[in-house]
Amino acid sequence: MSYQNILIAKEHNIATITINRPEKLNALNKVTIEELHHAFSTLETHQDIRAIILKGSGEKAFVAGADIAEFAEFSVEEGIQLSAQGQETLFNFVENLKVPVIAAINGFALGGGLELAMACHIRVVSDNAKMGLPEVSLGVIPGYGGTQRLPQLIGKGRALEMILTAGMISAEEAYRMGLVNHVVKQEELVSFCNEIAQKIIKNSPAAISMAIHAVNANYKEGENGFETEIKSFGKCFGTEDFKEGTKAFLEKRKAVFTGE
Ligand code: COA
């Protein structure tokens, strides 16, 4: 598939997806969401891709939100569909991806942009970035998981303040709240994310996907995270990666993981 609004680069075991609508501050329209879904689902099947970095093009924005022009005339039914489809095809999809996704937040991450960053597994932000969920200023609420993931990350009180005031916070404030893992200079953002990815790709892809699954279980209604952890822990013992990892340790050499 050729893409209109995203770019994909691959280097060794790391893929970088760039959302590429800088003239609209990388706002997420329908096409972009579909392309991102296609890119993530394809990269997940590539055995050699072991970490993904997601960023926005340009120096101004990661993603300035869902594309307001596209939904301005929507009905109640269309609103429900927009939110449900977006959550399924992109936001929940990324959160549950077997390959870790690092959000390189290179500027504004607003509305759907912050929601996308929150669906990623790790967030690194450049010092110029501004983040917020401004939806109530438009007469709507966050619909791509923002009302759920923001309280998970920073607590209910702070999340409600951000959502209800529709305000923007700085990179430093986001770091203090635990919304992002690191703040770095903009020119160092991609290389810093790459360093994290380099650490990840040394480890067992099979164990990494189980770890993501087990951590996510804590936030799934009706699922007991401890039980999921027990099952996932047990499954690791049936993988080639586990055999290789333990053998390599005992033989005092570096493990060569296949993800099997
Ligand atoms: N949806 C659609 N278009 C968007 C957009 C969005 N979420 N965010 C920015 N754009 C477009 C603007 O309409 C403008 O397009 P134009 O040049 O064709 O008029 C272009 O991107 C540049 O944005 P602009 O507003 O001129 O840049 P700015 O530097 O003055 O302001 C922001 C930057 C991020 C503060 C401002 O664009 C903004 O508030 N965006 C909307 C944020 C939002 O509410 N997101 C949540 C959506 S649910």
mmCIF file of C-alpha atoms and ligand atoms in Angstrom:
data_model
loop_
_atom_site.group_PDB
_atom_site.id
_atom_site.type_symbol
_atom_site.label_atom_id
_atom_site.label_comp_id
_atom_site.label_asym_id
_atom_site.label_seq_id
_atom_site.Cartn_x
_atom_site.Cartn_y
_atom_site.Cartn_z
ATOM 1 C CA MET A 1 0.000 0.000 0.000
ATOM 2 C CA SER A 2 1.321 3.461 -0.803
ATOM 3 C CA TYR A 3 0.575 6.091 1.799
ATOM 4 C CA GLN A 4 -0.569 9.705 1.376
ATOM 5 C CA ASN A 5 -0.144 10.960 4.920
ATOM 6 C CA ILE A 6 2.489 8.829 6.598
ATOM 7 C CA LEU A 7 6.114 7.921 5.941
ATOM 8 C CA ILE A 8 7.839 4.741 7.054
ATOM 9 C CA ALA A 9 11.567 4.246 7.474
ATOM 10 C CA LYS A 10 13.285 1.080 8.661
ATOM 11 C CA GLU A 11 16.767 0.809 10.064
ATOM 12 C CA HIS A 12 17.996 -2.517 11.401
ATOM 13 C CA ASN A 13 15.224 -3.713 13.722
ATOM 14 C CA ILE A 14 13.588 -0.326 14.295
ATOM 15 C CA ALA A 15 10.819 1.244 12.191
ATOM 16 C CA THR A 16 9.941 4.937 12.321
ATOM 17 C CA ILE A 17 6.468 6.077 11.318
ATOM 18 C CA THR A 18 6.126 9.797 10.608
ATOM 19 C CA ILE A 19 2.677 11.358 10.417
ATOM 20 C CA ASN A 20 3.145 13.679 7.481
ATOM 21 C CA ARG A 21 0.498 16.403 7.197
ATOM 22 C CA PRO A 22 2.574 19.319 8.500
ATOM 23 C CA GLU A 23 0.330 21.916 6.818
ATOM 24 C CA LYS A 24 -2.507 20.694 9.094
ATOM 25 C CA LEU A 25 -0.188 20.134 12.068
ATOM 26 C CA ASN A 26 -0.498 16.390 11.390
ATOM 27 C CA ALA A 27 -4.190 16.350 12.389
ATOM 28 C CA LEU A 28 -5.652 12.854 12.258
ATOM 29 C CA ASN A 29 -8.161 12.580 9.437
ATOM 30 C CA LYS A 30 -9.860 9.327 8.383
ATOM 31 C CA VAL A 31 -7.238 8.495 5.768
ATOM 32 C CA THR A 32 -4.379 9.024 8.207
ATOM 33 C CA ILE A 33 -6.020 6.779 10.821
ATOM 34 C CA GLU A 34 -6.529 4.052 8.202
ATOM 35 C CA GLU A 35 -2.961 4.373 6.992
ATOM 36 C CA LEU A 36 -1.604 4.212 10.535
ATOM 37 C CA HIS A 37 -3.655 1.082 11.183
ATOM 38 C CA HIS A 38 -2.298 -0.503 8.029
ATOM 39 C CA ALA A 39 1.285 0.470 8.870
ATOM 40 C CA PHE A 40 1.158 -0.790 12.457
ATOM 41 C CA SER A 41 -0.566 -4.048 11.537
ATOM 42 C CA THR A 42 1.928 -4.692 8.726
ATOM 43 C CA LEU A 43 5.011 -3.847 10.790
ATOM 44 C CA GLU A 44 3.771 -6.115 13.581
ATOM 45 C CA THR A 45 3.992 -9.073 11.209
ATOM 46 C CA HIS A 46 7.576 -8.269 10.172
ATOM 47 C CA GLN A 47 9.713 -10.466 12.390
ATOM 48 C CA ASP A 48 12.709 -8.193 12.022
ATOM 49 C CA ILE A 49 10.867 -5.114 13.378
ATOM 50 C CA ARG A 50 11.273 -5.091 17.145
ATOM 51 C CA ALA A 51 10.486 -1.498 18.075
ATOM 52 C CA ILE A 52 8.550 1.332 16.418
ATOM 53 C CA ILE A 53 9.044 5.075 16.870
ATOM 54 C CA LEU A 54 6.039 7.276 16.069
ATOM 55 C CA LYS A 55 6.534 10.994 15.397
ATOM 56 C CA GLY A 56 4.997 13.945 13.600
ATOM 57 C CA SER A 57 6.660 15.682 10.685
ATOM 58 C CA GLY A 58 8.069 19.177 11.121
ATOM 59 C CA GLU A 59 9.140 20.886 14.322
ATOM 60 C CA LYS A 60 5.795 22.262 15.394
ATOM 61 C CA ALA A 61 3.477 19.324 16.029
ATOM 62 C CA PHE A 62 3.305 15.664 16.905
ATOM 63 C CA VAL A 63 -0.433 15.686 16.148
ATOM 64 C CA ALA A 64 -2.739 18.695 16.782
ATOM 65 C CA GLY A 65 -5.780 16.455 17.238
ATOM 66 C CA ALA A 66 -8.461 14.738 15.276
ATOM 67 C CA ASP A 67 -9.267 16.611 12.075
ATOM 68 C CA ILE A 68 -11.929 19.079 13.244
ATOM 69 C CA ALA A 69 -12.997 19.899 9.664
ATOM 70 C CA GLU A 70 -13.988 16.272 9.110
ATOM 71 C CA PHE A 71 -16.380 15.879 12.051
ATOM 72 C CA ALA A 72 -17.823 19.390 12.396
ATOM 73 C CA GLU A 73 -21.126 18.364 10.746
ATOM 74 C CA PHE A 74 -21.458 14.883 12.306
ATOM 75 C CA SER A 75 -24.677 13.528 13.864
ATOM 76 C CA VAL A 76 -24.882 11.630 17.181
ATOM 77 C CA GLU A 77 -24.641 8.300 15.350
ATOM 78 C CA GLU A 78 -21.682 9.436 13.286
ATOM 79 C CA GLY A 79 -19.987 10.692 16.466
ATOM 80 C CA ILE A 80 -20.385 7.287 18.116
ATOM 81 C CA GLN A 81 -19.015 5.588 15.031
ATOM 82 C CA LEU A 82 -16.040 7.953 14.774
ATOM 83 C CA SER A 83 -15.032 7.256 18.357
ATOM 84 C CA ALA A 84 -15.660 3.478 18.234
ATOM 85 C CA GLN A 85 -13.861 2.960 14.934
ATOM 86 C CA GLY A 86 -10.920 5.141 15.921
ATOM 87 C CA GLN A 87 -10.494 3.354 19.243
ATOM 88 C CA GLU A 88 -10.630 -0.061 17.595
ATOM 89 C CA THR A 89 -8.478 0.581 14.543
ATOM 90 C CA LEU A 90 -5.813 2.828 16.014
ATOM 91 C CA PHE A 91 -5.745 3.657 19.708
ATOM 92 C CA ASN A 92 -6.551 0.275 21.298
ATOM 93 C CA PHE A 93 -4.753 -1.371 18.414
ATOM 94 C CA VAL A 94 -1.485 0.439 19.193
ATOM 95 C CA GLU A 95 -1.830 -0.173 22.931
ATOM 96 C CA ASN A 96 -2.182 -3.916 22.300
ATOM 97 C CA LEU A 97 0.482 -4.164 19.609
ATOM 98 C CA LYS A 98 3.046 -6.911 20.234
ATOM 99 C CA VAL A 99 5.871 -4.570 19.221
ATOM 100 C CA PRO A 100 6.635 -1.672 21.587
ATOM 101 C CA VAL A 101 5.782 1.781 20.243
ATOM 102 C CA ILE A 102 7.672 4.860 21.433
ATOM 103 C CA ALA A 103 5.944 8.205 20.892
ATOM 104 C CA ALA A 104 8.481 10.895 19.975
ATOM 105 C CA ILE A 105 6.367 13.956 20.799
ATOM 106 C CA ASN A 106 7.999 16.708 18.782
ATOM 107 C CA GLY A 107 5.569 19.593 19.401
ATOM 108 C CA PHE A 108 1.824 20.017 19.970
ATOM 109 C CA ALA A 109 0.122 16.823 21.137
ATOM 110 C CA LEU A 110 -3.483 17.885 21.487
ATOM 111 C CA GLY A 111 -6.758 15.985 21.617
ATOM 112 C CA GLY A 112 -6.401 12.872 19.474
ATOM 113 C CA GLY A 113 -2.656 13.591 19.304
ATOM 114 C CA LEU A 114 -2.222 13.278 23.047
ATOM 115 C CA GLU A 115 -4.596 10.303 23.017
ATOM 116 C CA LEU A 116 -2.401 8.626 20.407
ATOM 117 C CA ALA A 117 0.731 9.341 22.449
ATOM 118 C CA MET A 118 -1.006 7.870 25.519
ATOM 119 C CA ALA A 119 -1.848 4.694 23.604
ATOM 120 C CA CYS A 120 1.871 4.218 22.863
ATOM 121 C CA HIS A 121 3.955 2.231 25.336
ATOM 122 C CA ILE A 122 6.608 4.875 26.046
ATOM 123 C CA ARG A 123 6.476 8.671 25.641
ATOM 124 C CA VAL A 124 9.419 11.008 25.102
ATOM 125 C CA VAL A 125 8.771 14.691 24.590
ATOM 126 C CA SER A 126 10.804 17.571 23.158
ATOM 127 C CA ASP A 127 11.214 20.609 25.384
ATOM 128 C CA ASN A 128 9.056 22.805 23.096
ATOM 129 C CA ALA A 129 6.034 20.474 23.219
ATOM 130 C CA LYS A 130 2.623 21.442 24.518
ATOM 131 C CA MET A 131 0.048 18.877 25.509
ATOM 132 C CA GLY A 132 -3.630 18.977 26.289
ATOM 133 C CA LEU A 133 -7.127 17.635 25.714
ATOM 134 C CA PRO A 134 -8.971 20.747 24.430
ATOM 135 C CA GLU A 135 -12.112 18.889 23.315
ATOM 136 C CA VAL A 136 -14.529 20.543 25.783
ATOM 137 C CA SER A 137 -13.584 23.906 24.257
ATOM 138 C CA LEU A 138 -15.140 22.544 21.044
ATOM 139 C CA GLY A 139 -18.240 21.207 22.799
ATOM 140 C CA VAL A 140 -17.177 17.582 22.715
ATOM 141 C CA ILE A 141 -15.174 15.255 24.986
ATOM 142 C CA PRO A 142 -12.063 13.186 24.268
ATOM 143 C CA GLY A 143 -13.286 10.198 22.271
ATOM 144 C CA TYR A 144 -10.148 8.227 21.498
ATOM 145 C CA GLY A 145 -9.595 6.854 25.003
ATOM 146 C CA GLY A 146 -8.444 10.127 26.597
ATOM 147 C CA THR A 147 -10.936 10.040 29.484
ATOM 148 C CA GLN A 148 -9.620 6.586 30.397
ATOM 149 C CA ARG A 149 -5.878 6.679 29.712
ATOM 150 C CA LEU A 150 -5.157 10.153 31.136
ATOM 151 C CA PRO A 151 -6.422 9.233 34.652
ATOM 152 C CA GLN A 152 -4.497 5.944 34.403
ATOM 153 C CA LEU A 153 -1.292 7.861 33.747
ATOM 154 C CA ILE A 154 -1.600 10.951 35.977
ATOM 155 C CA GLY A 155 -4.492 10.231 38.382
ATOM 156 C CA LYS A 156 -8.142 11.246 38.302
ATOM 157 C CA GLY A 157 -7.821 14.705 39.886
ATOM 158 C CA ARG A 158 -5.137 15.983 37.551
ATOM 159 C CA ALA A 159 -6.791 14.346 34.538
ATOM 160 C CA LEU A 160 -10.107 16.004 35.290
ATOM 161 C CA GLU A 161 -8.398 19.378 35.677
ATOM 162 C CA MET A 162 -6.698 18.998 32.294
ATOM 163 C CA ILE A 163 -9.878 17.814 30.580
ATOM 164 C CA LEU A 164 -12.253 20.337 32.181
ATOM 165 C CA THR A 165 -10.010 23.377 31.723
ATOM 166 C CA ALA A 166 -9.054 22.318 28.155
ATOM 167 C CA GLY A 167 -5.658 23.837 28.973
ATOM 168 C CA MET A 168 -2.232 23.008 27.616
ATOM 169 C CA ILE A 169 0.671 21.885 29.758
ATOM 170 C CA SER A 170 4.399 22.223 29.059
ATOM 171 C CA ALA A 171 6.848 19.376 28.570
ATOM 172 C CA GLU A 172 8.215 19.895 32.106
ATOM 173 C CA GLU A 173 4.734 19.814 33.660
ATOM 174 C CA ALA A 174 3.927 16.653 31.717
ATOM 175 C CA TYR A 175 7.140 15.086 33.029
ATOM 176 C CA ARG A 176 6.360 16.078 36.624
ATOM 177 C CA MET A 177 2.894 14.509 36.328
ATOM 178 C CA GLY A 178 4.252 11.255 34.920
ATOM 179 C CA LEU A 179 2.512 11.784 31.591
ATOM 180 C CA VAL A 180 5.811 11.450 29.715
ATOM 181 C CA ASN A 181 8.905 9.421 30.568
ATOM 182 C CA HIS A 182 11.587 11.887 29.420
ATOM 183 C CA VAL A 183 12.011 15.495 28.238
ATOM 184 C CA VAL A 184 14.851 16.132 25.789
ATOM 185 C CA LYS A 185 15.982 18.924 23.440
ATOM 186 C CA GLN A 186 14.089 18.818 20.154
ATOM 187 C CA GLU A 187 17.231 18.083 18.112
ATOM 188 C CA GLU A 188 17.957 15.079 20.350
ATOM 189 C CA LEU A 189 14.440 13.638 20.363
ATOM 190 C CA VAL A 190 14.764 11.006 17.656
ATOM 191 C CA SER A 191 18.235 9.859 18.699
ATOM 192 C CA PHE A 192 17.079 9.587 22.314
ATOM 193 C CA CYS A 193 14.066 7.460 21.280
ATOM 194 C CA ASN A 194 16.414 5.410 19.174
ATOM 195 C CA GLU A 195 18.592 4.740 22.224
ATOM 196 C CA ILE A 196 15.566 3.409 24.114
ATOM 197 C CA ALA A 197 14.629 1.278 21.094
ATOM 198 C CA GLN A 198 18.205 -0.080 20.922
ATOM 199 C CA LYS A 199 17.875 -1.310 24.510
ATOM 200 C CA ILE A 200 14.501 -2.918 23.765
ATOM 201 C CA ILE A 201 15.628 -4.798 20.660
ATOM 202 C CA LYS A 202 18.336 -6.634 22.593
ATOM 203 C CA ASN A 203 15.623 -8.450 24.540
ATOM 204 C CA SER A 204 13.322 -11.333 23.679
ATOM 205 C CA PRO A 205 10.515 -10.166 21.325
ATOM 206 C CA ALA A 206 8.340 -13.028 22.590
ATOM 207 C CA ALA A 207 8.775 -11.974 26.230
ATOM 208 C CA ILE A 208 8.286 -8.300 25.330
ATOM 209 C CA SER A 209 4.918 -8.978 23.708
ATOM 210 C CA MET A 210 3.830 -11.044 26.732
ATOM 211 C CA ALA A 211 4.930 -8.236 29.075
ATOM 212 C CA ILE A 212 2.831 -5.693 27.130
ATOM 213 C CA HIS A 213 -0.131 -8.084 27.246
ATOM 214 C CA ALA A 214 0.216 -8.644 31.001
ATOM 215 C CA VAL A 215 0.614 -4.942 31.871
ATOM 216 C CA ASN A 216 -2.406 -4.028 29.709
ATOM 217 C CA ALA A 217 -4.492 -6.687 31.490
ATOM 218 C CA ASN A 218 -4.562 -4.514 34.604
ATOM 219 C CA TYR A 219 -6.649 -1.948 32.721
ATOM 220 C CA LYS A 220 -9.096 -4.327 31.045
ATOM 221 C CA GLU A 221 -12.488 -4.677 32.620
ATOM 222 C CA GLY A 222 -13.306 -8.183 33.757
ATOM 223 C CA GLU A 223 -9.699 -9.314 33.413
ATOM 224 C CA ASN A 224 -7.555 -10.284 36.377
ATOM 225 C CA GLY A 225 -4.071 -8.960 35.656
ATOM 226 C CA PHE A 226 -2.383 -11.328 38.099
ATOM 227 C CA GLU A 227 -3.985 -14.326 36.373
ATOM 228 C CA THR A 228 -2.977 -12.991 32.961
ATOM 229 C CA GLU A 229 0.558 -12.586 34.280
ATOM 230 C CA ILE A 230 0.622 -16.212 35.501
ATOM 231 C CA LYS A 231 -0.562 -17.507 32.105
ATOM 232 C CA SER A 232 1.814 -15.269 30.146
ATOM 233 C CA PHE A 233 4.721 -16.187 32.436
ATOM 234 C CA GLY A 234 3.988 -19.861 31.819
ATOM 235 C CA LYS A 235 3.756 -19.343 28.038
ATOM 236 C CA CYS A 236 7.272 -17.893 28.016
ATOM 237 C CA PHE A 237 8.596 -21.305 29.081
ATOM 238 C CA GLY A 238 7.334 -22.746 25.788
ATOM 239 C CA THR A 239 9.243 -20.271 23.595
ATOM 240 C CA GLU A 240 12.541 -20.655 21.788
ATOM 241 C CA ASP A 241 13.498 -17.237 23.130
ATOM 242 C CA PHE A 242 13.310 -18.538 26.704
ATOM 243 C CA LYS A 243 15.458 -21.545 25.851
ATOM 244 C CA GLU A 244 17.979 -19.291 24.117
ATOM 245 C CA GLY A 245 17.947 -16.610 26.835
ATOM 246 C CA THR A 246 18.595 -18.993 29.720
ATOM 247 C CA LYS A 247 21.113 -21.065 27.731
ATOM 248 C CA ALA A 248 23.052 -17.954 26.694
ATOM 249 C CA PHE A 249 23.162 -16.771 30.302
ATOM 250 C CA LEU A 250 24.560 -20.077 31.505
ATOM 251 C CA GLU A 251 27.060 -20.145 28.628
ATOM 252 C CA LYS A 252 28.088 -16.547 29.442
ATOM 253 C CA ARG A 253 27.313 -15.221 25.964
ATOM 254 C CA LYS A 254 24.816 -12.794 24.443
ATOM 255 C CA ALA A 255 21.453 -14.292 23.546
ATOM 256 C CA VAL A 256 20.370 -14.335 19.913
ATOM 257 C CA PHE A 257 16.591 -14.062 20.024
ATOM 258 C CA THR A 258 14.311 -14.961 17.129
ATOM 259 C CA GLY A 259 10.986 -14.046 18.692
ATOM 260 C CA GLU A 260 9.821 -17.639 18.350
HETATM 261 N N1 COA B 1 -7.988 19.704 12.822
HETATM 262 C C1 COA B 1 -7.964 20.250 11.595
HETATM 263 N N2 COA B 1 -7.080 21.186 11.223
HETATM 264 C C2 COA B 1 -6.180 21.580 12.150
HETATM 265 C C3 COA B 1 -6.149 21.067 13.451
HETATM 266 C C4 COA B 1 -7.110 20.074 13.777
HETATM 267 N N3 COA B 1 -7.147 19.501 14.977
HETATM 268 N N4 COA B 1 -5.166 21.675 14.139
HETATM 269 C C5 COA B 1 -4.588 22.543 13.300
HETATM 270 N N5 COA B 1 -5.201 22.506 12.084
HETATM 271 C C6 COA B 1 -4.877 23.271 10.885
HETATM 272 C C7 COA B 1 -5.383 24.693 10.984
HETATM 273 O O1 COA B 1 -6.757 24.755 10.650
HETATM 274 C C8 COA B 1 -4.496 25.388 9.979
HETATM 275 O O2 COA B 1 -4.962 25.077 8.691
HETATM 276 P P1 COA B 1 -5.115 26.264 7.574
HETATM 277 O O3 COA B 1 -3.710 26.809 7.422
HETATM 278 O O4 COA B 1 -5.606 25.547 6.362
HETATM 279 O O5 COA B 1 -6.048 27.254 8.159
HETATM 280 C C9 COA B 1 -3.164 24.659 10.160
HETATM 281 O O6 COA B 1 -3.465 23.405 10.763
HETATM 282 C C10 COA B 1 -2.178 25.380 11.033
HETATM 283 O O7 COA B 1 -2.798 25.634 12.281
HETATM 284 P P2 COA B 1 -2.923 27.084 12.955
HETATM 285 O O8 COA B 1 -4.097 27.085 13.866
HETATM 286 O O9 COA B 1 -2.880 28.146 11.899
HETATM 287 O O10 COA B 1 -1.557 27.122 13.780
HETATM 288 P P3 COA B 1 -1.275 27.974 15.102
HETATM 289 O O11 COA B 1 0.193 27.891 15.343
HETATM 290 O O12 COA B 1 -1.872 29.322 15.001
HETATM 291 O O13 COA B 1 -2.042 27.192 16.283
HETATM 292 C C11 COA B 1 -2.749 25.256 17.508
HETATM 293 C C12 COA B 1 -1.648 25.910 16.663
HETATM 294 C C13 COA B 1 -2.342 23.806 17.735
HETATM 295 C C14 COA B 1 -2.848 25.977 18.868
HETATM 296 C C15 COA B 1 -4.112 25.330 16.760
HETATM 297 O O14 COA B 1 -3.932 24.837 15.446
HETATM 298 C C16 COA B 1 -5.226 24.539 17.403
HETATM 299 O O15 COA B 1 -5.759 24.967 18.415
HETATM 300 N N6 COA B 1 -5.593 23.397 16.809
HETATM 301 C C17 COA B 1 -6.695 22.588 17.240
HETATM 302 C C18 COA B 1 -6.341 21.834 18.507
HETATM 303 C C19 COA B 1 -7.532 21.027 18.984
HETATM 304 O O16 COA B 1 -8.527 21.555 19.427
HETATM 305 N N7 COA B 1 -7.408 19.707 18.914
HETATM 306 C C20 COA B 1 -8.399 18.810 19.377
HETATM 307 C C21 COA B 1 -9.298 18.372 18.284
HETATM 308 S S1 COA B 1 -10.571 17.301 18.900
#
